[in-house]
Amino acid sequence: MSVQERKQRERADRERLIVATARELAEQQGWDAVTTRRLAERIEYSQPVLYSHFRGKREIIGAVALEGAAEMASAVRAAASAADDPRTRVTALARTYLEFAERNPAVYDAMFQLDGGLAFAHEDTPEPLKDAFAALLESLGEVAGDGVHPGLFTEVFWAALHGLATLTRAGRLPPEDTGQRVELLVDRLAVV
């Protein structure tokens, strides 16, 4: 391995460490606790090293969001592929989405609540975000119904899931009724 390749690998390793540490700190203490000073202390690098990877917290939030989007896409696809029919696929997708949001609140915030400097629904939307939407569209497009644009249906279904995730997490909806909400959402929106 050349010196250049080794340096690139070390740089990528440092970047992964920064993102993982920011994510861990945010999950434990919230995003307000994530500062470059605290990250530098935890990973035992100087703040200038952090700034050589990310210009600031906003870019770190964006990196966590992209990582989370890839994880969510993978989880949704795995759940949907294990289902035998469209209704079961959509139900599995919805439950997996809501479980992801519940298990990873700081990552979910990075993806959808905080400014990570990422463009959504735009030409320059990063690939992991496009892929996360595609993972939803793959299952939801088949249940959109006649004359309904699959992409628009996916946006509406996603908005409903996001609302359920956000309102449940904020204590506005009782979590014990989540299963019933998913069934209602599938029954009323999806053509299965």
PDB file of C-alpha atoms in Angstrom:
ATOM      1  CA  MET A   1       0.000   0.000   0.000  1.00  0.00           C
ATOM      2  CA  SER A   2       1.333   3.405  -0.940  1.00  0.00           C
ATOM      3  CA  VAL A   3       1.761   6.252   1.530  1.00  0.00           C
ATOM      4  CA  GLN A   4      -1.041   8.134  -0.233  1.00  0.00           C
ATOM      5  CA  GLU A   5      -3.438   5.169   0.087  1.00  0.00           C
ATOM      6  CA  ARG A   6      -2.586   4.770   3.765  1.00  0.00           C
ATOM      7  CA  LYS A   7      -3.216   8.477   4.405  1.00  0.00           C
ATOM      8  CA  GLN A   8      -6.553   8.279   2.600  1.00  0.00           C
ATOM      9  CA  ARG A   9      -7.562   5.233   4.655  1.00  0.00           C
ATOM     10  CA  GLU A  10      -6.537   6.960   7.892  1.00  0.00           C
ATOM     11  CA  ARG A  11      -8.491  10.062   6.899  1.00  0.00           C
ATOM     12  CA  ALA A  12     -11.597   7.982   6.147  1.00  0.00           C
ATOM     13  CA  ASP A  13     -11.191   6.170   9.479  1.00  0.00           C
ATOM     14  CA  ARG A  14     -10.961   9.505  11.341  1.00  0.00           C
ATOM     15  CA  GLU A  15     -14.035  10.780   9.554  1.00  0.00           C
ATOM     16  CA  ARG A  16     -16.011   7.655  10.489  1.00  0.00           C
ATOM     17  CA  LEU A  17     -14.839   8.056  14.097  1.00  0.00           C
ATOM     18  CA  ILE A  18     -15.984  11.678  14.189  1.00  0.00           C
ATOM     19  CA  VAL A  19     -19.416  10.786  12.804  1.00  0.00           C
ATOM     20  CA  ALA A  20     -19.835   7.772  15.100  1.00  0.00           C
ATOM     21  CA  THR A  21     -18.792   9.797  18.144  1.00  0.00           C
ATOM     22  CA  ALA A  22     -21.125  12.675  17.244  1.00  0.00           C
ATOM     23  CA  ARG A  23     -23.957  10.229  16.760  1.00  0.00           C
ATOM     24  CA  GLU A  24     -23.260   8.493  20.072  1.00  0.00           C
ATOM     25  CA  LEU A  25     -23.034  11.775  21.953  1.00  0.00           C
ATOM     26  CA  ALA A  26     -26.240  13.071  20.341  1.00  0.00           C
ATOM     27  CA  GLU A  27     -28.125   9.865  21.185  1.00  0.00           C
ATOM     28  CA  GLN A  28     -26.915  10.035  24.794  1.00  0.00           C
ATOM     29  CA  GLN A  29     -27.200  13.754  25.508  1.00  0.00           C
ATOM     30  CA  GLY A  30     -28.909  15.439  22.549  1.00  0.00           C
ATOM     31  CA  TRP A  31     -27.516  17.490  19.692  1.00  0.00           C
ATOM     32  CA  ASP A  32     -26.853  20.497  21.920  1.00  0.00           C
ATOM     33  CA  ALA A  33     -24.125  18.434  23.601  1.00  0.00           C
ATOM     34  CA  VAL A  34     -22.346  17.881  20.290  1.00  0.00           C
ATOM     35  CA  THR A  35     -19.650  20.517  19.969  1.00  0.00           C
ATOM     36  CA  THR A  36     -16.316  20.372  18.188  1.00  0.00           C
ATOM     37  CA  ARG A  37     -14.577  20.810  21.536  1.00  0.00           C
ATOM     38  CA  ARG A  38     -16.370  17.813  23.065  1.00  0.00           C
ATOM     39  CA  LEU A  39     -15.857  15.716  19.948  1.00  0.00           C
ATOM     40  CA  ALA A  40     -12.149  16.573  19.908  1.00  0.00           C
ATOM     41  CA  GLU A  41     -11.839  15.536  23.548  1.00  0.00           C
ATOM     42  CA  ARG A  42     -13.698  12.266  23.027  1.00  0.00           C
ATOM     43  CA  ILE A  43     -11.781  11.151  19.956  1.00  0.00           C
ATOM     44  CA  GLU A  44      -8.496  12.557  21.246  1.00  0.00           C
ATOM     45  CA  TYR A  45      -7.753  14.738  18.250  1.00  0.00           C
ATOM     46  CA  SER A  46      -7.424  18.497  18.140  1.00  0.00           C
ATOM     47  CA  GLN A  47     -10.248  20.737  16.959  1.00  0.00           C
ATOM     48  CA  PRO A  48      -8.255  21.688  13.832  1.00  0.00           C
ATOM     49  CA  VAL A  49      -8.247  17.984  12.885  1.00  0.00           C
ATOM     50  CA  LEU A  50     -12.048  17.944  13.120  1.00  0.00           C
ATOM     51  CA  TYR A  51     -12.222  21.087  11.014  1.00  0.00           C
ATOM     52  CA  SER A  52     -10.037  19.439   8.399  1.00  0.00           C
ATOM     53  CA  HIS A  53     -12.882  16.932   7.919  1.00  0.00           C
ATOM     54  CA  PHE A  54     -15.976  19.044   8.599  1.00  0.00           C
ATOM     55  CA  ARG A  55     -16.443  22.812   8.537  1.00  0.00           C
ATOM     56  CA  GLY A  56     -18.598  22.605  11.629  1.00  0.00           C
ATOM     57  CA  LYS A  57     -21.479  20.976  13.407  1.00  0.00           C
ATOM     58  CA  ARG A  58     -23.853  21.483  10.473  1.00  0.00           C
ATOM     59  CA  GLU A  59     -21.714  19.267   8.234  1.00  0.00           C
ATOM     60  CA  ILE A  60     -21.392  16.676  10.991  1.00  0.00           C
ATOM     61  CA  ILE A  61     -25.190  16.609  11.318  1.00  0.00           C
ATOM     62  CA  GLY A  62     -25.378  16.154   7.540  1.00  0.00           C
ATOM     63  CA  ALA A  63     -22.949  13.236   7.665  1.00  0.00           C
ATOM     64  CA  VAL A  64     -24.997  11.577  10.415  1.00  0.00           C
ATOM     65  CA  ALA A  65     -28.153  12.159   8.365  1.00  0.00           C
ATOM     66  CA  LEU A  66     -26.647  10.497   5.297  1.00  0.00           C
ATOM     67  CA  GLU A  67     -25.505   7.523   7.356  1.00  0.00           C
ATOM     68  CA  GLY A  68     -28.965   7.275   8.913  1.00  0.00           C
ATOM     69  CA  ALA A  69     -30.689   7.469   5.537  1.00  0.00           C
ATOM     70  CA  ALA A  70     -28.614   4.544   4.277  1.00  0.00           C
ATOM     71  CA  GLU A  71     -29.449   2.538   7.398  1.00  0.00           C
ATOM     72  CA  MET A  72     -33.143   3.327   7.149  1.00  0.00           C
ATOM     73  CA  ALA A  73     -33.240   2.384   3.460  1.00  0.00           C
ATOM     74  CA  SER A  74     -31.595  -0.934   4.252  1.00  0.00           C
ATOM     75  CA  ALA A  75     -33.982  -1.657   7.131  1.00  0.00           C
ATOM     76  CA  VAL A  76     -37.076  -0.756   5.090  1.00  0.00           C
ATOM     77  CA  ARG A  77     -35.958  -2.908   2.170  1.00  0.00           C
ATOM     78  CA  ALA A  78     -35.190  -5.863   4.436  1.00  0.00           C
ATOM     79  CA  ALA A  79     -38.603  -5.636   6.112  1.00  0.00           C
ATOM     80  CA  ALA A  80     -40.445  -5.260   2.825  1.00  0.00           C
ATOM     81  CA  SER A  81     -38.586  -8.092   1.117  1.00  0.00           C
ATOM     82  CA  ALA A  82     -39.555 -10.479   3.918  1.00  0.00           C
ATOM     83  CA  ALA A  83     -43.257  -9.867   3.254  1.00  0.00           C
ATOM     84  CA  ASP A  84     -45.359 -11.996   0.906  1.00  0.00           C
ATOM     85  CA  ASP A  85     -47.985  -9.562  -0.332  1.00  0.00           C
ATOM     86  CA  PRO A  86     -48.436  -5.799  -0.833  1.00  0.00           C
ATOM     87  CA  ARG A  87     -50.420  -5.195   2.383  1.00  0.00           C
ATOM     88  CA  THR A  88     -47.887  -7.037   4.518  1.00  0.00           C
ATOM     89  CA  ARG A  89     -45.040  -5.190   2.738  1.00  0.00           C
ATOM     90  CA  VAL A  90     -46.551  -1.775   3.383  1.00  0.00           C
ATOM     91  CA  THR A  91     -47.336  -2.642   6.999  1.00  0.00           C
ATOM     92  CA  ALA A  92     -43.787  -3.921   7.533  1.00  0.00           C
ATOM     93  CA  LEU A  93     -42.383  -0.790   5.887  1.00  0.00           C
ATOM     94  CA  ALA A  94     -44.450   1.484   8.155  1.00  0.00           C
ATOM     95  CA  ARG A  95     -43.551  -0.399  11.325  1.00  0.00           C
ATOM     96  CA  THR A  96     -39.868  -0.478  10.391  1.00  0.00           C
ATOM     97  CA  TYR A  97     -39.837   3.243   9.658  1.00  0.00           C
ATOM     98  CA  LEU A  98     -41.466   4.063  13.003  1.00  0.00           C
ATOM     99  CA  GLU A  99     -39.171   1.657  14.876  1.00  0.00           C
ATOM    100  CA  PHE A 100     -36.139   3.259  13.235  1.00  0.00           C
ATOM    101  CA  ALA A 101     -37.303   6.717  14.342  1.00  0.00           C
ATOM    102  CA  GLU A 102     -37.929   5.469  17.887  1.00  0.00           C
ATOM    103  CA  ARG A 103     -34.609   3.593  18.228  1.00  0.00           C
ATOM    104  CA  ASN A 104     -32.507   6.386  16.683  1.00  0.00           C
ATOM    105  CA  PRO A 105     -34.001   9.711  17.785  1.00  0.00           C
ATOM    106  CA  ALA A 106     -30.856  11.794  17.289  1.00  0.00           C
ATOM    107  CA  VAL A 107     -30.221  10.280  13.866  1.00  0.00           C
ATOM    108  CA  TYR A 108     -33.866  10.839  12.926  1.00  0.00           C
ATOM    109  CA  ASP A 109     -33.537  14.473  14.027  1.00  0.00           C
ATOM    110  CA  ALA A 110     -30.385  14.821  11.908  1.00  0.00           C
ATOM    111  CA  MET A 111     -32.251  13.404   8.937  1.00  0.00           C
ATOM    112  CA  PHE A 112     -35.485  15.404   9.192  1.00  0.00           C
ATOM    113  CA  GLN A 113     -35.462  18.059  11.904  1.00  0.00           C
ATOM    114  CA  LEU A 114     -32.017  19.695  11.973  1.00  0.00           C
ATOM    115  CA  ASP A 115     -30.153  21.669   9.348  1.00  0.00           C
ATOM    116  CA  GLY A 116     -27.442  19.401   8.014  1.00  0.00           C
ATOM    117  CA  GLY A 117     -27.017  21.454   4.863  1.00  0.00           C
ATOM    118  CA  LEU A 118     -28.588  18.740   2.704  1.00  0.00           C
ATOM    119  CA  ALA A 119     -30.975  19.350  -0.174  1.00  0.00           C
ATOM    120  CA  PHE A 120     -34.131  17.241  -0.314  1.00  0.00           C
ATOM    121  CA  ALA A 121     -36.235  16.697  -3.434  1.00  0.00           C
ATOM    122  CA  HIS A 122     -33.733  18.552  -5.564  1.00  0.00           C
ATOM    123  CA  GLU A 123     -31.271  17.814  -8.351  1.00  0.00           C
ATOM    124  CA  ASP A 124     -28.318  17.833  -5.993  1.00  0.00           C
ATOM    125  CA  THR A 125     -29.952  15.716  -3.288  1.00  0.00           C
ATOM    126  CA  PRO A 126     -27.267  13.344  -1.984  1.00  0.00           C
ATOM    127  CA  GLU A 127     -27.602   9.740  -3.122  1.00  0.00           C
ATOM    128  CA  PRO A 128     -28.335   8.234   0.330  1.00  0.00           C
ATOM    129  CA  LEU A 129     -31.377  10.515   0.679  1.00  0.00           C
ATOM    130  CA  LYS A 130     -32.599   9.627  -2.802  1.00  0.00           C
ATOM    131  CA  ASP A 131     -32.101   5.953  -2.013  1.00  0.00           C
ATOM    132  CA  ALA A 132     -34.061   6.206   1.246  1.00  0.00           C
ATOM    133  CA  PHE A 133     -36.985   7.684  -0.673  1.00  0.00           C
ATOM    134  CA  ALA A 134     -36.580   5.002  -3.347  1.00  0.00           C
ATOM    135  CA  ALA A 135     -36.762   2.322  -0.642  1.00  0.00           C
ATOM    136  CA  LEU A 136     -40.170   3.690   0.369  1.00  0.00           C
ATOM    137  CA  LEU A 137     -41.320   4.098  -3.231  1.00  0.00           C
ATOM    138  CA  GLU A 138     -40.468   0.490  -4.115  1.00  0.00           C
ATOM    139  CA  SER A 139     -43.197  -0.823  -1.839  1.00  0.00           C
ATOM    140  CA  LEU A 140     -45.582   2.114  -1.742  1.00  0.00           C
ATOM    141  CA  GLY A 141     -45.701   2.670  -5.490  1.00  0.00           C
ATOM    142  CA  GLU A 142     -47.500  -0.624  -5.986  1.00  0.00           C
ATOM    143  CA  VAL A 143     -50.339   0.397  -3.645  1.00  0.00           C
ATOM    144  CA  ALA A 144     -50.853   3.993  -4.787  1.00  0.00           C
ATOM    145  CA  GLY A 145     -54.001   3.171  -6.736  1.00  0.00           C
ATOM    146  CA  ASP A 146     -55.118   3.832 -10.273  1.00  0.00           C
ATOM    147  CA  GLY A 147     -54.454   7.343 -11.486  1.00  0.00           C
ATOM    148  CA  VAL A 148     -52.352   8.245  -8.449  1.00  0.00           C
ATOM    149  CA  HIS A 149     -48.755   9.234  -9.073  1.00  0.00           C
ATOM    150  CA  PRO A 150     -46.598   6.739  -7.099  1.00  0.00           C
ATOM    151  CA  GLY A 151     -44.114   9.430  -6.073  1.00  0.00           C
ATOM    152  CA  LEU A 152     -46.820  11.729  -4.719  1.00  0.00           C
ATOM    153  CA  PHE A 153     -48.456   8.843  -2.886  1.00  0.00           C
ATOM    154  CA  THR A 154     -45.104   7.940  -1.346  1.00  0.00           C
ATOM    155  CA  GLU A 155     -44.617  11.543  -0.212  1.00  0.00           C
ATOM    156  CA  VAL A 156     -48.044  11.599   1.475  1.00  0.00           C
ATOM    157  CA  PHE A 157     -47.521   8.212   3.145  1.00  0.00           C
ATOM    158  CA  TRP A 158     -44.047   9.269   4.276  1.00  0.00           C
ATOM    159  CA  ALA A 159     -45.469  12.530   5.661  1.00  0.00           C
ATOM    160  CA  ALA A 160     -48.031  10.514   7.639  1.00  0.00           C
ATOM    161  CA  LEU A 161     -45.279   8.251   9.019  1.00  0.00           C
ATOM    162  CA  HIS A 162     -43.140  11.254   9.894  1.00  0.00           C
ATOM    163  CA  GLY A 163     -46.084  12.857  11.674  1.00  0.00           C
ATOM    164  CA  LEU A 164     -46.738   9.686  13.657  1.00  0.00           C
ATOM    165  CA  ALA A 165     -43.062   9.355  14.581  1.00  0.00           C
ATOM    166  CA  THR A 166     -42.723  12.991  15.609  1.00  0.00           C
ATOM    167  CA  LEU A 167     -45.987  13.246  17.533  1.00  0.00           C
ATOM    168  CA  THR A 168     -45.414   9.956  19.356  1.00  0.00           C
ATOM    169  CA  ARG A 169     -41.900  10.951  20.335  1.00  0.00           C
ATOM    170  CA  ALA A 170     -43.130  14.335  21.579  1.00  0.00           C
ATOM    171  CA  GLY A 171     -45.677  12.572  23.815  1.00  0.00           C
ATOM    172  CA  ARG A 172     -48.623  13.900  21.823  1.00  0.00           C
ATOM    173  CA  LEU A 173     -49.742  10.385  20.826  1.00  0.00           C
ATOM    174  CA  PRO A 174     -49.684   7.377  23.146  1.00  0.00           C
ATOM    175  CA  PRO A 175     -47.066   4.879  21.929  1.00  0.00           C
ATOM    176  CA  GLU A 176     -49.177   1.853  22.806  1.00  0.00           C
ATOM    177  CA  ASP A 177     -51.564   2.699  19.940  1.00  0.00           C
ATOM    178  CA  THR A 178     -48.872   2.786  17.244  1.00  0.00           C
ATOM    179  CA  GLY A 179     -49.871  -0.606  15.818  1.00  0.00           C
ATOM    180  CA  GLN A 180     -53.481   0.513  15.421  1.00  0.00           C
ATOM    181  CA  ARG A 181     -52.361   3.724  13.744  1.00  0.00           C
ATOM    182  CA  VAL A 182     -50.254   1.766  11.254  1.00  0.00           C
ATOM    183  CA  GLU A 183     -53.200  -0.511  10.436  1.00  0.00           C
ATOM    184  CA  LEU A 184     -55.470   2.509   9.954  1.00  0.00           C
ATOM    185  CA  LEU A 185     -52.909   4.222   7.751  1.00  0.00           C
ATOM    186  CA  VAL A 186     -52.500   1.132   5.571  1.00  0.00           C
ATOM    187  CA  ASP A 187     -56.273   0.526   5.425  1.00  0.00           C
ATOM    188  CA  ARG A 188     -57.167   4.096   4.475  1.00  0.00           C
ATOM    189  CA  LEU A 189     -54.309   5.143   2.223  1.00  0.00           C
ATOM    190  CA  ALA A 190     -52.970   2.062   0.501  1.00  0.00           C
ATOM    191  CA  VAL A 191     -54.901   0.237  -2.210  1.00  0.00           C
ATOM    192  CA  VAL A 192     -54.213  -3.344  -1.139  1.00  0.00           C
TER     193      VAL A 192
END
